[in-house]
Amino acid sequence: MSDAIPPNSVGWVTPRYAQFDEPLALESGRELPGYTLAYETYGTLNAQASNAILVCHALSGNHHAAGFHADDAKKPGWWDACIGPGKPLDTNRFFVVCSNNLGGCHGSTGPISENPETGELYGADFPMVTVKDWVQTQARLADHLGIERWAAVAGGSLGGMQALQWAIDAPERIGHAIVIAAAAKLSAQNIAFNEVARQAIRSDPDFNDGRYHRAGATPRTGLMLARMLGHITYLSEAAMGEKFGRERRSEQSDYGFDYNVEFEVESYLRHQGQSFVDRFDANTYLLMTKALDYFDPAAATGGDLAAALANVRSPFLVTSFTSDWRFPPAASHEIVRALLDTNKRVNYAEIRANHGHDAFLMPVPRYLEIFSTYMQRVADEVGV
Amino acid sequence: MSDAIPPNSVGWVTPRYAQFDEPLALESGRELPGYTLAYETYGTLNAQASNAILVCHALSGNHHAAGFHADDAKKPGWWDACIGPGKPLDTNRFFVVCSNNLGGCHGSTGPISENPETGELYGADFPMVTVKDWVQTQARLADHLGIERWAAVAGGSLGGMQALQWAIDAPERIGHAIVIAAAAKLSAQNIAFNEVARQAIRSDPDFNDGRYHRAGATPRTGLMLARMLGHITYLSEAAMGEKFGRERRSEQSDYGFDYNVEFEVESYLRHQGQSFVDRFDANTYLLMTKALDYFDPAAATGGDLAAALANVRSPFLVTSFTSDWRFPPAASHEIVRALLDTNKRVNYAEIRANHGHDAFLMPVPRYLEIFSTYMQRVADEVGV
C-alpha cells in the first residue's frame, strides 16, 4: 500500500500517549487525579526545540491530523490539506504536534476511560472541560516534549478558539496564533444548534443519564441526529445545493410518497449520522458542545475583548471564509478589531470559498497560499 | 374581556366545518372517501361574491388566522397583523377565508381523524398530501361557499406556495396571487433540515411507526426536537442575537457546568418545543414537511418555471425579507424572474427586516404598507 501514499504526505503515523500524574484543577472547580493525552507528531523537533507547532482540533476531531494510520490507508488525518512536506505547516521545517483533547474519545482520558475512583467508566461523571483547561493540558504536553515555546499554535473552528486562548493564557509560550474560521464567542444561534444536539442525545432513551455503558447500549439515535444537524451547519446552502440540489436517488420521476430516503441530501445526512455513531462517544459530544458554548474570553473583562487580549504578545493570522455561516467573517472581524484596538499585530484574510465552515479543512488554493506565506515568516523567525 | 379586543381586530371568531362527501383523488394515487375542512371567515361576502380572499397557512399554522377564540382571548390568529379592519386584508372590504389544510390536526381531516374504513384513527395510514391536493380541496371549499373566483389567494411560506400553485392550477379562479417569503422549490438545505426533523420524530421510541395513538403515547421528544430546530430556522441570526445574545437565566456570573438550562436561548427553545407538542400532531408534522419537499411546480416542465407559469392569468405580489435565510430573497427572485420571462405581471418587494423568516407574521411597517397598497388595487378592481 505504501506506494499509494502521496509524496507530500507525512506518510504512516502512529499515535503516542503521554501520561500525566499530577492532579489537574479544572475551571469547573473539579479536579482530575491524572490523565492521558493521545497525540501525534509530524516532522522533527530541532535542537533548540524552536520549530514546534501545536495544532488544535475542532468538535469531532482528534489527534490524527495528518498522514495515514496502518489500519486505514484511505482516509488521511483531518488537516492533511495543511500538514506535510511543502504544505502550510511544512513538516520539512516544523515539528507539528496534535493531541486529542481531554474529554475526547480517541485515546485521551475522557468519558470512555476508567474512573480510578470507581473502577467504572467515567461516562457522565467525567467533568466538564473548557478551552482554558485544554490549554493547560497542552502546556503540560509541551513540557513533556521539551518544548518551552510553540513557534505557533494553530487551529480551525473550536481549534482556533484554543489558539486564541493560548495567546491570552500563556503569551510567553506562543510565537504566533493562527485562528481560522473561529469566533471569540458563540452566537445565540450557535448555542441554539448545540442545544438541539444536546437535547437529541440526552432525550434518547438509551442515554440513561449518560451512564449508557452500564446497559451496554449507546444513544445512537440522538448522536446521529446531532451529527446530521451539525453537518447542515458545516456546509453552505450553496455548497449543499451544488452537491445535492434536489437530486433523487431513484431514477423514477414520481415521488415515493413514503418516508424512505428519496433525495440525495437525505441519503448523505443519514450516512454521515450513522457512520459517526460508530466512532464517537455521546458524552464527549456533549462536553465539546458545552466547551464551545462557554468559550468567551472577554467575559473576564466585562465583555471587552480588547482588554482580554491586552497581554497578548504573539502576532495573529486570522482567516475566515465568505460562505461560512457557522462562524461567519463577522465573527473573525470581532477578533481582528479587538487585536487592533489593543495594538497587536494581526494579518487577516477573508477567503472566497463556497464550502461553508468546512472550508477550513479543504485545499482551497488561496487559503493554502496565505497560510503558507504566513508560515514562511514564522519559519524565517525561528530559522528553519 | 371583550373590551380588551383592539378596535382593528376582527374580534371573536368561531371555526366552521365543511363536509365533502365526494371522493378525493390525491396526487399520490390514493383516494380519500370524503373529508372535513375546518375554516374561519372574516368580513362579509358581497352579493356578487367578488370580494373573497383565500388565505393559506404554513407548516404549523391552521384556519385560525385572525381574531380571538373565546377560550383564548390573549393570542390572536397567526396572521392577525394582516387581517382586520384597516389592515392589508381589510375585512371592511374583503371576505377572508382560511381553512386548516387537509392532513392537519386542528379540525380538518387528518391523521388524528377516524379512518372510516377501519373505525380507528388514521395515524400513519393517512395518505400524503401535496400542495396541489390542497388547492383541489380549497377549490371545493370555494364551491361550497359560493365563490366562483377568489379576488386573491395569499399566504406566506408554505402558504405562499399554495398561492403560486393556485395561479397555475386554476388560473380562471384567482384574481391575484400574493406570495410572501416563499420559494418555487426547497433548497437542499431546506430538505436537509426537514429530514433531521423527520428522523427526530420517526426515531422516537414512542412513534411506533406512526401508530402511537394505539399505545396512548405520542412521540413528544421527537416532535419537540423538530420544533426547536424549526424555530432556529425561522429566526435570523441577528434577531436571535438581539433577543437572547449570550444572556444567562441565572444572575450568577459562574457557569453551571451541567446540562440544565443556562442560556436564555436554551430556555426559549425548550419552551417552544414543549408547548408545541401539546397542540400539534407528529404525523401531521411529517406530512407537512413532505409536502414542502415535494413542492416543485417546475418539475412538470423539465425544471422550467417560466413554462410552468405559462397559463397563469393573475398578477402577482411577491415579497421577501432581507434576513430570511429559510426562503431567502433569492428564492423569490426565481419566481419573479420566471413570471417576467413569460410576460406575467408581477410586483416585487424585498423588505428590510431583521426578524428572519418569521417576518411574514410580524407587523413590519413597510411590509404592511406595501401589502395594503397592493390590496387597495385589488379592492378597486372588484369595486369594494
XYZ file of C-alpha atoms in Angstrom, chain A residues 1-289:
289
model
C 0.000 0.000 0.000
C 2.824 2.405 0.847
C 3.412 3.402 -2.762
C -0.129 4.785 -2.753
C 0.860 7.425 -0.205
C 1.185 10.815 -1.956
C 4.693 12.323 -1.878
C 3.561 15.412 0.041
C 2.029 13.294 2.831
C 3.663 12.752 6.203
C 3.093 9.069 5.458
C 2.322 6.405 8.021
C 1.802 7.720 11.517
C 1.261 6.141 14.908
C -0.356 7.759 17.924
C 1.633 8.169 21.132
C 0.394 8.513 24.647
C 1.613 10.798 27.417
C 0.647 10.077 30.982
C 0.280 12.942 33.454
C 0.140 12.004 37.089
C -0.150 15.427 38.703
C -3.756 16.348 39.549
C -5.366 18.809 37.169
C -7.536 21.600 38.609
C -10.309 22.326 36.136
C -12.139 25.600 35.518
C -15.320 23.977 36.820
C -13.728 23.620 40.261
C -13.379 19.884 39.873
C -10.085 18.055 39.727
C -8.775 15.122 37.747
C -6.267 12.943 39.605
C -4.292 12.321 36.420
C -4.875 11.796 32.736
C -3.504 10.540 29.453
C -3.216 12.508 26.244
C -3.096 10.728 22.909
C -1.072 12.702 20.374
C 0.711 12.504 17.072
C 3.752 14.361 15.797
C 4.920 15.041 12.275
C 8.378 16.307 11.295
C 11.393 16.611 13.592
C 11.934 18.795 16.617
C 15.124 20.795 16.070
C 17.940 21.013 18.618
C 16.713 24.341 20.027
C 13.133 22.993 20.155
C 12.139 26.207 18.399
C 10.215 24.751 15.458
C 7.242 23.160 17.211
C 3.690 23.908 16.093
C 0.689 22.920 18.153
C -2.383 22.044 16.134
C -5.720 22.050 17.990
C -8.724 20.104 16.805
C -12.386 21.019 16.469
C -15.537 19.455 17.906
C -15.374 15.996 16.368
C -11.664 15.909 15.533
C -8.826 14.142 17.297
C -5.039 13.828 17.359
C -4.896 12.221 13.925
C -4.349 15.439 11.959
C -2.193 14.215 9.068
C -0.886 11.130 7.314
C -2.312 7.657 7.453
C -2.885 5.008 10.064
C -1.887 1.481 9.121
C -5.469 0.277 9.545
C -6.926 2.976 7.278
C -4.784 3.761 4.262
C -7.571 5.595 2.505
C -8.519 8.385 4.865
C -5.764 10.781 5.925
C -5.859 12.885 9.097
C -8.332 15.740 9.284
C -5.895 18.548 8.393
C -3.872 16.671 5.818
C -4.513 19.526 3.383
C -2.371 21.781 5.588
C 0.230 19.487 7.205
C 3.046 17.778 5.290
C 6.137 18.395 3.189
C 5.652 21.633 1.252
C 2.244 22.304 2.811
C 1.493 25.345 5.013
C 2.590 23.505 8.160
C 5.642 22.212 6.327
C 6.985 19.127 8.086
C 10.372 19.629 6.405
C 10.699 22.683 8.627
C 8.322 22.283 11.521
C 7.636 19.717 14.218
C 3.850 19.512 14.330
C 2.037 18.194 17.405
C -1.659 17.432 17.706
C -3.280 15.902 20.761
C -6.731 14.519 21.342
C -8.429 16.946 23.711
C -9.027 15.946 27.306
C -12.590 14.632 27.444
C -12.201 13.153 23.974
C -12.919 9.604 22.930
C -9.903 8.648 20.835
C -7.252 7.825 23.376
C -7.103 10.807 25.718
C -8.771 10.481 29.093
C -12.478 11.125 28.752
C -15.918 9.675 29.388
C -14.991 6.276 27.926
C -11.936 5.989 30.218
C -11.942 4.216 33.543
C -12.558 6.429 36.556
C -9.823 5.377 39.004
C -12.057 6.300 41.946
C -14.782 3.847 40.981
C -13.153 1.343 38.639
C -16.051 2.025 36.277
C -16.044 4.116 33.094
C -16.437 7.836 33.756
C -19.437 8.273 31.467
C -21.473 11.249 32.643
C -19.208 11.613 35.679
C -16.408 12.948 33.567
C -16.072 16.624 34.495
C -16.843 19.365 32.032
C -13.754 20.756 30.412
C -13.198 24.172 28.889
C -10.924 25.710 26.305
C -8.795 27.069 29.176
C -8.492 23.548 30.582
C -7.295 22.280 27.232
C -4.637 24.993 27.054
C -3.435 23.850 30.452
C -3.167 20.209 29.361
C -1.476 21.169 26.106
C 1.066 23.250 28.075
C 1.875 20.164 30.118
C 2.257 18.195 26.916
C 4.721 20.868 25.707
C 6.691 20.410 28.940
C 6.633 16.659 28.414
C 8.019 17.077 24.880
C 10.662 19.591 25.965
C 9.005 22.463 24.140
C 9.354 25.726 26.032
C 7.576 27.775 23.404
C 5.450 26.900 20.390
C 6.523 28.645 17.197
C 2.785 28.796 16.568
C -0.481 27.412 17.837
C -2.991 26.815 15.050
C -6.497 25.553 14.647
C -9.813 25.955 12.877
C -13.236 26.365 14.484
C -13.030 25.197 18.121
C -9.327 24.644 17.376
C -8.962 28.336 16.550
C -10.538 29.171 19.880
C -7.799 27.179 21.589
C -5.148 29.135 19.653
C -6.791 32.373 20.817
C -6.898 31.173 24.428
C -3.235 30.139 24.237
C -2.289 33.685 23.202
C -4.160 35.017 26.240
C -3.202 32.440 28.865
C 0.445 31.777 28.003
C 1.698 34.762 25.983
C 5.330 33.887 26.645
C 4.946 30.354 25.290
C 3.400 31.054 21.872
C 5.144 32.725 18.934
C 2.100 33.089 16.652
C -1.615 32.376 16.893
C -3.314 31.018 13.780
C -7.068 31.400 14.248
C -9.086 30.019 11.345
C -12.874 30.057 10.879
C -13.351 30.702 14.588
C -15.062 33.198 16.861
C -14.372 34.920 20.147
C -17.683 33.547 21.403
C -20.686 31.661 20.098
C -23.749 33.493 18.835
C -27.202 32.741 20.224
C -27.882 30.783 17.040
C -24.731 28.672 17.556
C -25.790 27.910 21.125
C -29.278 27.078 19.886
C -27.986 24.474 17.426
C -25.803 22.971 20.163
C -28.775 22.837 22.497
C -30.886 20.927 19.966
C -27.995 18.481 19.507
C -27.687 18.016 23.271
C -31.416 17.523 23.690
C -31.386 14.929 20.931
C -28.672 12.974 22.750
C -29.937 13.435 26.281
C -33.530 12.558 25.438
C -32.553 9.341 23.673
C -33.932 6.539 25.876
C -30.588 4.770 25.563
C -28.778 7.747 27.063
C -29.592 6.643 30.606
C -28.378 9.892 32.139
C -25.037 9.420 30.442
C -24.395 6.031 32.053
C -25.263 4.100 28.924
C -22.138 1.956 29.180
C -23.771 0.162 32.104
C -26.625 -1.003 29.906
C -24.312 -1.874 27.042
C -26.320 0.373 24.723
C -25.441 3.790 23.352
C -27.712 6.701 22.394
C -27.137 6.100 18.701
C -30.246 7.874 17.508
C -29.585 11.032 19.476
C -25.953 11.183 18.424
C -26.943 10.532 14.826
C -29.422 13.412 14.900
C -26.813 15.683 16.472
C -24.343 14.849 13.723
C -26.891 15.270 10.929
C -27.748 18.692 12.254
C -24.088 19.580 12.668
C -23.407 18.654 9.068
C -26.019 21.058 7.794
C -24.267 23.879 9.623
C -20.820 22.918 8.328
C -21.849 23.329 4.702
C -23.089 26.460 2.988
C -26.511 26.443 1.389
C -24.788 26.949 -1.969
C -22.396 24.027 -1.393
C -25.287 21.757 -0.451
C -27.195 22.974 -3.478
C -24.279 22.258 -5.799
C -23.544 18.897 -4.237
C -27.093 17.566 -3.961
C -29.631 20.008 -5.382
C -32.988 18.274 -5.484
C -31.471 15.152 -6.996
C -33.268 11.987 -6.079
C -31.744 8.595 -5.564
C -34.169 6.759 -7.758
C -34.304 7.401 -11.478
C -38.069 7.181 -11.458
C -39.738 10.501 -11.969
C -42.540 10.000 -9.468
C -42.241 10.751 -5.800
C -42.302 7.818 -3.410
C -44.964 9.221 -1.077
C -43.360 7.484 1.861
C -40.573 8.244 4.336
C -37.804 6.254 2.700
C -34.684 8.070 1.590
C -35.641 9.918 -1.551
C -33.438 12.970 -2.071
C -29.662 12.591 -2.280
C -29.188 15.032 0.573
C -31.262 12.773 2.849
C -29.089 9.810 1.940
C -25.917 11.794 2.610
C -27.107 13.026 6.003
C -28.288 9.631 7.180
C -24.988 8.097 6.123
C -22.992 10.814 7.886
C -25.066 10.411 11.026
C -24.913 6.643 11.100
C -21.189 6.335 10.441
C -20.431 8.939 13.103
C -22.031 6.967 15.914
C -19.589 4.122 15.301
C -16.592 6.312 16.011
C -17.715 8.897 18.522
C -18.919 8.950 22.100
C -22.098 10.811 23.007
C -20.793 12.108 26.352
C -17.746 13.533 24.587
C -20.031 15.224 22.082
C -21.934 16.836 24.935
C -18.727 18.022 26.613
C -17.401 19.534 23.397
C -20.599 21.486 22.730
